[in-house]
XYZ file of C-alpha atoms in Angstrom:
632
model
C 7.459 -15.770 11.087
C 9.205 -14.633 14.698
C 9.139 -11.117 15.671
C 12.252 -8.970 14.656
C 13.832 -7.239 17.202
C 16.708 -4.823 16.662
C 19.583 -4.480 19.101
C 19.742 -0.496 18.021
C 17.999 2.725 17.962
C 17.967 5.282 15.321
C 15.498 8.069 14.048
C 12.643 6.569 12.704
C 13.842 3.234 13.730
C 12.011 -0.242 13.465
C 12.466 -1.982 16.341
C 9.768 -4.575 16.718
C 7.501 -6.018 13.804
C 5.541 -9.205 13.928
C 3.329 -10.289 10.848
C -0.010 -12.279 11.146
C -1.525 -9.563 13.712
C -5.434 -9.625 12.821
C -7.389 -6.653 13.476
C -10.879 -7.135 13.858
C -13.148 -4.213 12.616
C -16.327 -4.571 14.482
C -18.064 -4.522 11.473
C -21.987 -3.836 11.983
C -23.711 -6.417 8.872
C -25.799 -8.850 9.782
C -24.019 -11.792 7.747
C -20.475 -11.220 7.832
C -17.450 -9.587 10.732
C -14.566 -8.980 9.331
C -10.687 -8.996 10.366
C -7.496 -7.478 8.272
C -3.986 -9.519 8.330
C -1.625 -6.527 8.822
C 1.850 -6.067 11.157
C 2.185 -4.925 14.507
C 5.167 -2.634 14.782
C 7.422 -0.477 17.309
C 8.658 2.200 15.826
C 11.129 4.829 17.252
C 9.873 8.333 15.133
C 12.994 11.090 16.382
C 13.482 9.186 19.262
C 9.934 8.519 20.636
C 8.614 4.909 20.498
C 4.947 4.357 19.205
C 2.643 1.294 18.170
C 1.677 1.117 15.545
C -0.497 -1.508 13.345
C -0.502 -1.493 9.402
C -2.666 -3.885 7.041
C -0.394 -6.093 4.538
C -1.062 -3.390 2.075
C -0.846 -0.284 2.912
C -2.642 1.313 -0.042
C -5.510 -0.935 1.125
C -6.696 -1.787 -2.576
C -5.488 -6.012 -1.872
C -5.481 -6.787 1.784
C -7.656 -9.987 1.806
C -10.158 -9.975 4.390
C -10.797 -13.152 6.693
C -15.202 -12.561 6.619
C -16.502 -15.361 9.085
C -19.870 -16.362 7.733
C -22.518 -16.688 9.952
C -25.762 -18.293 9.722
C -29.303 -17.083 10.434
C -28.983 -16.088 14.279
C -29.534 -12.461 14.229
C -31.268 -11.434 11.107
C -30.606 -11.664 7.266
C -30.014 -14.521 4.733
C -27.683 -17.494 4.939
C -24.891 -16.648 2.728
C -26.068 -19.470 0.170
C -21.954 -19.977 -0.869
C -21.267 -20.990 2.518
C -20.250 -24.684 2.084
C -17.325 -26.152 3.701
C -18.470 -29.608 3.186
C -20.156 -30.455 6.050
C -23.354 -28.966 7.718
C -22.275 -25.368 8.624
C -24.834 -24.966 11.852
C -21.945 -27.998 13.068
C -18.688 -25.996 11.616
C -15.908 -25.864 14.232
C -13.970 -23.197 11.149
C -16.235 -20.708 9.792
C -16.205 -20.307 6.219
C -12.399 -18.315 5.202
C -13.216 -16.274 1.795
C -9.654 -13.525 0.101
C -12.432 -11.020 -1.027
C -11.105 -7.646 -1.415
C -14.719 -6.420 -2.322
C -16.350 -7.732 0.465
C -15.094 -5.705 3.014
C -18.244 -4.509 5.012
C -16.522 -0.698 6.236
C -13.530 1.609 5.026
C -10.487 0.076 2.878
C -7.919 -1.869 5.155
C -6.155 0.945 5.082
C -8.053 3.299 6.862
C -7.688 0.973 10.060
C -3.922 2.125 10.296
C -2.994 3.213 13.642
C 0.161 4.446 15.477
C -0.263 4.871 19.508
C 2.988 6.785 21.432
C 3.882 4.430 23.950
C 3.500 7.209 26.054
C -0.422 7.210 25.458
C -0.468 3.773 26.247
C -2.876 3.651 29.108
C -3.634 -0.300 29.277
C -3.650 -3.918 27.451
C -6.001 -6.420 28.000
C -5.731 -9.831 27.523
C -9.317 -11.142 26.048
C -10.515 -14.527 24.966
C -13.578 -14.192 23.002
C -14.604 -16.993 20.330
C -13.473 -20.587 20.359
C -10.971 -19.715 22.914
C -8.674 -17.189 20.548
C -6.871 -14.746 22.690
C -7.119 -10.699 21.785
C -5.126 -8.133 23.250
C -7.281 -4.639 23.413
C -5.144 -1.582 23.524
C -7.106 1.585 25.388
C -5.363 4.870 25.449
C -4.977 7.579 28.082
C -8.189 9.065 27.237
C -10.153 5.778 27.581
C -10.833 4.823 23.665
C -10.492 0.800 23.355
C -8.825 0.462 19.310
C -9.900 -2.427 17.602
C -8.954 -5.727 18.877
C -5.669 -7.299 17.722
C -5.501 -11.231 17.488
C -1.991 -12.891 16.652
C -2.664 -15.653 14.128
C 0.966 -16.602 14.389
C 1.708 -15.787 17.720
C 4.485 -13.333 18.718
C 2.495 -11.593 22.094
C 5.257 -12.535 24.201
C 7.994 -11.084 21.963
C 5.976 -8.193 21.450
C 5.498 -7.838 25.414
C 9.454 -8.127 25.781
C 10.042 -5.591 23.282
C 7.451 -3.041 24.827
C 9.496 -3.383 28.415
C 12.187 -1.554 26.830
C 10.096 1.424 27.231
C 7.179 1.085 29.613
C 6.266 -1.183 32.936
C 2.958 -3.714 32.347
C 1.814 -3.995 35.883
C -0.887 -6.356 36.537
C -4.575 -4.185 38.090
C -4.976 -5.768 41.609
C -9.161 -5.941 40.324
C -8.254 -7.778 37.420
C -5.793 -10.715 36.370
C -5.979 -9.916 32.760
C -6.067 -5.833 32.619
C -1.815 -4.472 32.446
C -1.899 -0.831 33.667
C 1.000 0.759 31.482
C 3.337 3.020 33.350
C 6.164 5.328 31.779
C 10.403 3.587 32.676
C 11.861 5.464 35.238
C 15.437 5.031 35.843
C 15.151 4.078 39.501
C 12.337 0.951 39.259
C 13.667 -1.905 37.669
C 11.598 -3.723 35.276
C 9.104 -6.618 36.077
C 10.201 -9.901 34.870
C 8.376 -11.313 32.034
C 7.590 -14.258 33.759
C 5.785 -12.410 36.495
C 3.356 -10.965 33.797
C 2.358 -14.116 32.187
C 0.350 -11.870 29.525
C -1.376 -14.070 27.211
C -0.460 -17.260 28.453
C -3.041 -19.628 28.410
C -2.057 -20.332 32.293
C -0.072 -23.056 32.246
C -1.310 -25.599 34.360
C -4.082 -23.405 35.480
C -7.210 -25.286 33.598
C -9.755 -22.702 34.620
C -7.926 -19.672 32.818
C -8.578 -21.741 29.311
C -12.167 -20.540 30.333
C -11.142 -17.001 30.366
C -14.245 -15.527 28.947
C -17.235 -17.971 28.586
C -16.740 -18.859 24.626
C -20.790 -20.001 24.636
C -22.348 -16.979 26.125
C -24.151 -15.963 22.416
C -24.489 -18.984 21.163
C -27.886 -20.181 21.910
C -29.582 -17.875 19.403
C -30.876 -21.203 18.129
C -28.408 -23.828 19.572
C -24.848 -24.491 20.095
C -23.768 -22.680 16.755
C -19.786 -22.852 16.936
C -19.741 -20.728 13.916
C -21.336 -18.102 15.737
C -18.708 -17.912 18.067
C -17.204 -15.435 16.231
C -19.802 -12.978 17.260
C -18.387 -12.436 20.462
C -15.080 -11.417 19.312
C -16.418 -8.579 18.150
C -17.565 -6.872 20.804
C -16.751 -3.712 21.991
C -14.192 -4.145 24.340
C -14.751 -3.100 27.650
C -12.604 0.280 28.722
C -10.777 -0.205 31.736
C -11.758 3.172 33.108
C -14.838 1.650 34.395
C -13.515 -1.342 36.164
C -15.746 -2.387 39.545
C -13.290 -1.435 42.550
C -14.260 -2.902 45.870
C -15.558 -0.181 47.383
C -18.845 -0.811 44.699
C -19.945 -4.543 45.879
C -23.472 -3.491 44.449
C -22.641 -3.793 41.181
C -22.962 -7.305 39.227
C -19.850 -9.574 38.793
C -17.962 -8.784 35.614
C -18.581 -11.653 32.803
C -14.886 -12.561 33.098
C -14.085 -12.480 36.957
C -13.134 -16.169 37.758
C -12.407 -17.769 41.152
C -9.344 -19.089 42.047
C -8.675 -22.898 40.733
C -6.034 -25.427 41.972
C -3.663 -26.298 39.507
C -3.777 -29.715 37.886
C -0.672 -31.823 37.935
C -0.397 -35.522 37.644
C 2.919 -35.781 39.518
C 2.732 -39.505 39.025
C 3.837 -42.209 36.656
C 0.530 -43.882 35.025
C 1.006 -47.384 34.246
C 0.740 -49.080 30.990
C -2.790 -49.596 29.979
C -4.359 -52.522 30.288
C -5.365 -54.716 27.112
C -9.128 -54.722 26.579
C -11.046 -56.948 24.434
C -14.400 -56.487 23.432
C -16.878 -58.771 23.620
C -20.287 -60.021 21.308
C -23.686 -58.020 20.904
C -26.277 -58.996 23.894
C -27.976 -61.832 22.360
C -30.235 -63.504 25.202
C -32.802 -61.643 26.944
C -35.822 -64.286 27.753
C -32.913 -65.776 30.031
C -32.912 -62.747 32.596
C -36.380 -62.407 33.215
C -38.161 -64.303 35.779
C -42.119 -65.785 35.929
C -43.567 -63.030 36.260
C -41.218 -60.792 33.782
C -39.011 -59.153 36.198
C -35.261 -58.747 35.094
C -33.346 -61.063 37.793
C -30.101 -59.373 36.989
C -30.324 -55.769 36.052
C -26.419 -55.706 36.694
C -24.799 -58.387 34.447
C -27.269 -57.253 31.871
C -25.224 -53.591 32.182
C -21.880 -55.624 31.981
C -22.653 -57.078 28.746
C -24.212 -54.677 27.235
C -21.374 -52.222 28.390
C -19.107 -55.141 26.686
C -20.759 -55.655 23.319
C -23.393 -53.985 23.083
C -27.413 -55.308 21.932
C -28.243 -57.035 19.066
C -30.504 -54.990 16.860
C -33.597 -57.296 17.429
C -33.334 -56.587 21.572
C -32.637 -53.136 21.384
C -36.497 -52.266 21.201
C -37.055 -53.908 24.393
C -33.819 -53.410 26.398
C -33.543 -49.396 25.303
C -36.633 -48.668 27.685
C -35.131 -50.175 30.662
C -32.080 -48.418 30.180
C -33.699 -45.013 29.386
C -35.823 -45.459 32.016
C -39.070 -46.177 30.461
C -39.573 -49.224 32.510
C -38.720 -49.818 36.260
C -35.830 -52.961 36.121
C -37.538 -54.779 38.945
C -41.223 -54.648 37.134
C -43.206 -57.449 35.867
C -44.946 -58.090 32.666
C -48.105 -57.192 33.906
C -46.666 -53.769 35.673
C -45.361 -52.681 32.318
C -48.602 -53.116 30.671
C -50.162 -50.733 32.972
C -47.710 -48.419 32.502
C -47.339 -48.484 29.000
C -51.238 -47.751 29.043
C -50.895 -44.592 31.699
C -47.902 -43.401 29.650
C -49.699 -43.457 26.526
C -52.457 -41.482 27.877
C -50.118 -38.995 29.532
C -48.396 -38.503 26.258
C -51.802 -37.994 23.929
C -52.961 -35.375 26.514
C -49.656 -33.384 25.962
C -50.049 -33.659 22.347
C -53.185 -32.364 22.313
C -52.476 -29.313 24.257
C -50.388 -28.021 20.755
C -52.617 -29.430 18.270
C -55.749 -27.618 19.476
C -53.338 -24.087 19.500
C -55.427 -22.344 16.656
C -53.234 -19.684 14.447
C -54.870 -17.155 16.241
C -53.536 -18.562 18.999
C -50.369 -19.085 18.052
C -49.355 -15.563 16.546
C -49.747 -14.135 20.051
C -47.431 -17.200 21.346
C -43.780 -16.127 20.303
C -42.452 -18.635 22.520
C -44.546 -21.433 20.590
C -43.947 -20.259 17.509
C -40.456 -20.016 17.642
C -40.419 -23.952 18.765
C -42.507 -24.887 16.076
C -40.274 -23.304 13.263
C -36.765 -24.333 14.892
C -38.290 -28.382 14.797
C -39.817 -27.890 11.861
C -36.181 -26.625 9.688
C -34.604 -29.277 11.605
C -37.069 -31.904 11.288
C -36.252 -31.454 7.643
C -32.283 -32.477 7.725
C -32.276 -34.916 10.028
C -30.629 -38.318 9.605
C -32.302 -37.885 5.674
C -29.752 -40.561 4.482
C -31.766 -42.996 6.784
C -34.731 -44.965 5.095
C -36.901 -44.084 7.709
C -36.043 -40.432 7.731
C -35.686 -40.079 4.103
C -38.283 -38.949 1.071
C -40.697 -36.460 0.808
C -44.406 -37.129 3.034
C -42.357 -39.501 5.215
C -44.367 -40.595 8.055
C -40.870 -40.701 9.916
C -40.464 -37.148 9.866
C -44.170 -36.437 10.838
C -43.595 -38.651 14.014
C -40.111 -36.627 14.332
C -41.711 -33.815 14.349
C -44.837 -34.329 17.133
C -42.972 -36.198 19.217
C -40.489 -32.930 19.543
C -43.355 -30.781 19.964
C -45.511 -32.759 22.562
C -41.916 -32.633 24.618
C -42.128 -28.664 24.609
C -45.392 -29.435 25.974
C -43.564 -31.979 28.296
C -40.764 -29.611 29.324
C -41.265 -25.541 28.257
C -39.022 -24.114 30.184
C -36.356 -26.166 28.262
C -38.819 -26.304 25.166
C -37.112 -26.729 22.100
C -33.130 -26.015 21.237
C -31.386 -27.143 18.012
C -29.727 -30.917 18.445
C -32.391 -32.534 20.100
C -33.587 -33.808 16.820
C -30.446 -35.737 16.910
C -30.933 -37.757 19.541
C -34.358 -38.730 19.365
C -34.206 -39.641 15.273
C -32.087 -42.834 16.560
C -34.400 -43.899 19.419
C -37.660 -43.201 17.145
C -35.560 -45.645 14.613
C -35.135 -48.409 17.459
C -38.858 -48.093 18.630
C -40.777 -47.086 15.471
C -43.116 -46.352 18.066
C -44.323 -42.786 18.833
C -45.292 -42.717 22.327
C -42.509 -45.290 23.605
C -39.808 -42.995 21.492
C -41.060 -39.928 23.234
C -40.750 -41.655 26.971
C -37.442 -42.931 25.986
C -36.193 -39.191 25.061
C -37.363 -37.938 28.250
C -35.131 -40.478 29.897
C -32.330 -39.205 27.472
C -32.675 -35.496 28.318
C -32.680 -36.462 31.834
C -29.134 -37.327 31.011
C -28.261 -34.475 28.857
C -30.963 -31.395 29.094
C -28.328 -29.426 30.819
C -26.126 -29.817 27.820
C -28.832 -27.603 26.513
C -29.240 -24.973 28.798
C -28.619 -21.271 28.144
C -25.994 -20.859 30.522
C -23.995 -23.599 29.353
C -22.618 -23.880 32.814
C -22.666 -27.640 32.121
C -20.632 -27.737 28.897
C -17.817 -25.700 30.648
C -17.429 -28.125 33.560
C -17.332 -31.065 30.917
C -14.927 -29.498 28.934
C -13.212 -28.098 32.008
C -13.285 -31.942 33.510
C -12.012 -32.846 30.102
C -8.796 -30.386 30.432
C -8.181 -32.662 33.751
C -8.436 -36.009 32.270
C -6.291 -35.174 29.487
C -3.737 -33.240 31.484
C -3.333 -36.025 33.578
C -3.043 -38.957 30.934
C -0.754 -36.415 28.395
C 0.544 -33.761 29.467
C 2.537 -33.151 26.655
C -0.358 -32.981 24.184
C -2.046 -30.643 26.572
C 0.858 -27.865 26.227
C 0.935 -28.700 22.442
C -2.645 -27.488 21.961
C -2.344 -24.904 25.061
C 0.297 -23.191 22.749
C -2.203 -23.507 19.300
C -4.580 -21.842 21.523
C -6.859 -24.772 21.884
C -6.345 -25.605 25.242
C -10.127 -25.194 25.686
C -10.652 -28.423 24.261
C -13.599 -26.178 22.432
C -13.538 -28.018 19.136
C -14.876 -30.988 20.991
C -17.784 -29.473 22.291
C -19.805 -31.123 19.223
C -18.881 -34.285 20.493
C -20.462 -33.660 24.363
C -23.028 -31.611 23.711
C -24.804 -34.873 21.628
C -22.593 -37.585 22.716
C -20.690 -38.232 19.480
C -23.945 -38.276 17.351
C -22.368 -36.662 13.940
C -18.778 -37.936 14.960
C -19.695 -41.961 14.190
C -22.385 -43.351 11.610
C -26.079 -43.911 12.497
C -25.390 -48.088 13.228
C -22.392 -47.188 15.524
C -24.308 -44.607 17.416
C -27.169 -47.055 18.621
C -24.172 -49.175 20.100
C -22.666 -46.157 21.537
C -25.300 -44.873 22.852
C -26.305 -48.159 24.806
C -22.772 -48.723 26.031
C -23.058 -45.229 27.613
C -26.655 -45.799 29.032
C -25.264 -47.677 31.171
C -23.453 -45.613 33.075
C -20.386 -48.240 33.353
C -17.192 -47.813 34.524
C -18.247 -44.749 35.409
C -20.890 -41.427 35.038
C -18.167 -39.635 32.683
C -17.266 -42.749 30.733
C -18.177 -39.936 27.757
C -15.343 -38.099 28.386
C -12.935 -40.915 28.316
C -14.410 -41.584 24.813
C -12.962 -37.684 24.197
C -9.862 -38.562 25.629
C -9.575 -42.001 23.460
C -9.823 -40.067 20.114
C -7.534 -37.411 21.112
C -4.940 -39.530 22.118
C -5.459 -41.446 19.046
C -5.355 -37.920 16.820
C -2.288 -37.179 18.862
C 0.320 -38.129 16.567
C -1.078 -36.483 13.841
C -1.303 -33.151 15.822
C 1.746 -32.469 17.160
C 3.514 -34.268 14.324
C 2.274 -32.255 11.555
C 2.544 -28.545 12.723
C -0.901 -27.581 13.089
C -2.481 -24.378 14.329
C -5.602 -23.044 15.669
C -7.567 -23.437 12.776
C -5.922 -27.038 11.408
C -6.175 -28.487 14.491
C -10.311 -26.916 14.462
C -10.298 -28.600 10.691
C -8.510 -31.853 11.358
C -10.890 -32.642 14.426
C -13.988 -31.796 12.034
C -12.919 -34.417 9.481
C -12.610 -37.038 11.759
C -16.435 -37.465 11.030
C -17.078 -40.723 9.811
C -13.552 -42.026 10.076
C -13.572 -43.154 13.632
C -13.340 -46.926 14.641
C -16.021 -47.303 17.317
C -14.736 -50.991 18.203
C -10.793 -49.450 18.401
C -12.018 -46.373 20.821
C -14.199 -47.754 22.887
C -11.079 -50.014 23.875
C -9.213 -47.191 24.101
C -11.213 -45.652 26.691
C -12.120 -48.217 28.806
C -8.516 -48.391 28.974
C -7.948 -45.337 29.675
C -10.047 -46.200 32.499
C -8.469 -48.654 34.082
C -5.062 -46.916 33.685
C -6.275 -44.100 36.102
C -8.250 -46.831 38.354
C -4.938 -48.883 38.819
C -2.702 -45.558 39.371
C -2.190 -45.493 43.226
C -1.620 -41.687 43.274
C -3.590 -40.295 41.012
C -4.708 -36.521 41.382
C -7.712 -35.571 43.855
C -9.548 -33.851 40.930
C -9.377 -36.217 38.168
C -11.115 -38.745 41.022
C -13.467 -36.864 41.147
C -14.331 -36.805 37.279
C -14.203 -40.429 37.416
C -16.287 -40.414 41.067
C -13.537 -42.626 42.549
C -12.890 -39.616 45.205
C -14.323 -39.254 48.885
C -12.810 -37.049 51.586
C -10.431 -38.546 54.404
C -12.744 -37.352 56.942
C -15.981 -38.047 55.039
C -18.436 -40.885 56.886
C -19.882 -42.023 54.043
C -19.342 -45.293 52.934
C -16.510 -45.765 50.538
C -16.658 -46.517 46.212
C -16.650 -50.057 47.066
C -19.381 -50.591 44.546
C -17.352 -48.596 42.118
C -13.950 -50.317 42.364
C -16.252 -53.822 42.382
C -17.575 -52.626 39.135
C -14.177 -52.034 37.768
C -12.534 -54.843 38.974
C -15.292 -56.984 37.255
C -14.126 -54.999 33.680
C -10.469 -55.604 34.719
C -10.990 -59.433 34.931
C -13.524 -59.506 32.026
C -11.017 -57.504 30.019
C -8.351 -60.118 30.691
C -10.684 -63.317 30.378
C -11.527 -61.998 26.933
C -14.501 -61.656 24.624
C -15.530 -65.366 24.632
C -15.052 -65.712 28.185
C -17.140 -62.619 28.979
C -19.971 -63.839 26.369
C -20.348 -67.065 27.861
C -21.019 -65.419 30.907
C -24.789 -64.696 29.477
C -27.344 -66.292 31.599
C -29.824 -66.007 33.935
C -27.871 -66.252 36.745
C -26.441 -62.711 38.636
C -22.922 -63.359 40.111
């Protein structure tokens, strides 16, 4: 439904109204937060304009309620209805309940509120959970009112309409606070364009990062159903806004630098066909005398192309994770398999001597222990060697993710990592060689994991680049959903695709992107593959927000691992063979060094990649029969 806008003024006139407008309450109950569906209005009362928001009904008895169920982070029970048919710690869409009686404060009603425009002291554009944008109204004497998210869009009409009677100038300390000031006849209003209120910025990537959408969810892991919790903050009033005359004080949360734009401004070229090629079959070939591997990087090619076969995998997973030096002999790995395994049952140890005692003054401990044990206990259970009760699976599950917090406290424990040691522990079925392995893993990942999440937002932020660059038109498409943050894939990144594919395709996954071929990112080409396969479907079948949030959830299980890793090794070559392509997405692909840099150029790189490029065309059985001992 569009705004309404009418072209004339009476007493008690309605001039603006826009349905969809959610008002969150800032409910305070540990389980649920709740927002009201109402309309945002301009009304002219005997000639003086006001805002004013009502629910759908006014007499408050059946507005339905969005509640956003959240799970166990801070306090309370899991709301034991909460099933949206896959595991909720992994939603992307909270739980969406019509429960009149379940609204936590007053009736709907009672959240009614009309502002004169001539109280209007400031807007504020905020982007709190899963990249939604909220515009915070704070009047002249410095109380925020609730925040006010448009479900169905409408801020720009509402913006155009408000110009009729007040100026939105931008505050010089902050991009995304409007100062309102009253019309006066002699200065001219500021064009809309200038404003750019609530636009997700365009071409701008960094603005889809507007406020940090991950900053409370590490409560106990990467909880996207938490992210709700942030939107219902108290907004900030802009009375106390830093001015530069008070450098002590801290940087603001949502104070960004400035960011090129992203443009392709080229034609890419058709992408290249790809073929895939057969499982690594041979390894007894590459090794010499003594058991060194003669040919560490045609064993990366075809493994890169096809994969191991299951029967390898034990032996080849511990090169690749790091486990075992590539240039070591037989006799080398012995010894360190021996030192390793000593290393390993000294860390162990060190948590099985804690005593209760001991452990009841060790919060930190404690906390580990309980977070591996509840995950220990739903992880991969449709897997034989995960599944039953008194499996000794789990038990090696769950001391192999304890010695690590040993290994690694600062990091310790955080919920996912279950998830990517249950495959390797499957591959080895061996305790001490799965723990080394994992250690190689997190080397990889652990700052997927970190608190500040400053990782995830450059991979999603890198993300934004590739994808502007190979379709820009899908880009606007979910910039104007309000998913240009690309946050519904940060499932996918966080644990490389591990609940996106089954358990079978993961192992081959996995190994293809051990090897760090084409390139360090090649995971975020496997993002862009499924989007641009999904892209049809998006932008073809009117989604929003929370559609587009439900359609990328059910992709679980669905995805052709064969048809995307194709498509993003494609992809790949597409951008390699593109003779203009953008500074910054080189440098996501590491293709990029400065003009004036001395260093010696990606030769090794575009080697690599012209290798795939003829393998590619030569086909699966020419690239299989390429196994051998000898290194080209």
């Amino acid at each position: 439904m569009g705004g309404r806008q009418s072209t004339w003024r009476e007493p008690n006139q309605l001039i603006f109204e826009k349905e969809g407008v959610y008002l969150h309450t800032n409910a305070k109950r540990s389980n649920q937060d709740t927002s009201i569906p109402g309309f945002i209005r301009i009304v002219e009362r005997a000639g003086l304009p006001a805002l004013e928001w009502s629910p759908l009904e006014d007499d408050g008895r059946n507005a339905p309620a969005v509640l956003y169920s959240k799970k166990d982070g801070d306090g309370g029970e899991e709301d034991t209805n909460f099933d949206p048919g896959y595991e909720p710690d992994w939603a992307v869409i909270s739980t969406v309940k019509k429960e009149r009686e379940h609204v936590p404060v007053k009736s709907s009603g009672q959240w009614a509120f009309s502002l004169p425009l001539s109280e209007l002291y400031s807007l504020r554009r905020s982007r709190f959970s899963l990249g939604r944008n909220f515009l915070v109204l704070t009047s002249r004497g410095g109380h925020p009112l609730p925040p006010l998210h448009f479900h169905r869009g409408g801020t720009r009409e509402l913006l155009r309409a408000l110009q009729r009677y007040i100026i939105l100038d931008p505050s010089p300390l902050d991009g995304r606070l409007f100062l309102a000031y009253p019309q006066d006849s002699g200065t001219l209003p500021q064009s809309f364009d200038r404003l750019q209120f609530l636009d997700d910025g365009g071409n701008d990537l960094v603005s889809r990062f507007i406020h940090d959408p991950y900053a409370t969810t590490f409560g106990g892991f990467s909880k996207v159903t938490n992210f709700f919790r942030a939107a219902l903050r108290p907004p900030e009033s802009p009375i106390h806004t830093r001015t530069p005359q008070d450098p002590s004080l801290p940087p603001q949360p949502d104070e960004e630098p400035g960011f090129e734009l992203i443009t392709c401004g080229v034609e890419l070229g058709p992408k290249p066909d790809v073929t895939r090629g057969q499982p690594l079959d041979k390894w007894e070939e590459f090794l010499d005398s003594e058991g060194r591997v003669t040919c560490k990087e045609k064993i990366k090619e075809l493994v890169f192309r096809g994969g191991i076969t299951h029967s390898l995998r034990k032996e080849i997973w511990k090169f690749l994770l790091g486990f075992y030096p590539w240039n070591s002999t037989a006799k080398e790995r012995e010894d360190i398999l021996r030192v390793k395994t000593d290393e390993y049952f000294r860390m162990k140890v060190q948590w099985k001597s804690v005593s209760e005692e001991q452990e009841m003054r060790n919060s930190l401990l404690r906390g580990y222990r309980s977070l591996i044990e509840r995950d220990v206990n739903r992880t991969d259970r449709h897997n034989t060697f995960f599944s039953g009760n008194d499996n000794p699976g789990l038990t090696l599950l769950h001391d192999v993710l304890m010695t690590y917090c040993m290994y690694n406290f600062d990091l310790g424990y955080v919920q996912g990592m279950s998830d990517l040691l249950s495959p390797i522990l499957f591959v080895t079925q061996n305790e001490v060689e799965s723990f080394w392995c994992l250690t190689g893993f997190m080397e990889l990942v652990h700052q997927n994991f970190e608190e500040s999440q400053e990782a995830m937002k450059q991979q999603l932020l890198q993300l934004s680049i590739l994808l502007k660059a190979l379709d820009p038109e899908l880009c606007d498409f979910l910039d104007s959903q309000d998913s240009g943050s690309l946050c519904f894939c940060f499932r996918w990144l966080l644990i490389w695709f591990k609940r996106e594919f089954s358990f079978e395709d993961i192992l081959t996954l996995w190994e293809v992107l051990w090897t760090r071929l084409p390139c360090e990112n090649f995971h975020l080409l496997i993002a862009c593959s499924i989007l641009e396969s999904q892209r049809e479907e998006l932008i073809g079948s009117n989604h929003d927000f929370n559609t587009i949030l439900k359609h990328i959830n059910e992709l679980t299980m669905k995805l052709d691992l064969q048809s995307v890793l194709r498509g993003a090794e494609a992809i790949y070559l597409q951008l390699f063979l593109c003779k203009e392509l953008p500074v910054m997405v080189k440098q996501v692909l590491g293709l990029y060094v400065p003009p004036s840099s001395e260093e010696e150029s990606p030769d090794s790189q575009a080697s690599e990649t012209q290798r795939l490029l003829s393998q590619s065309q030569e086909g699966a059985a020419a690239s299989n029969s390429a196994c051998g001992p000898s290194c080209s």
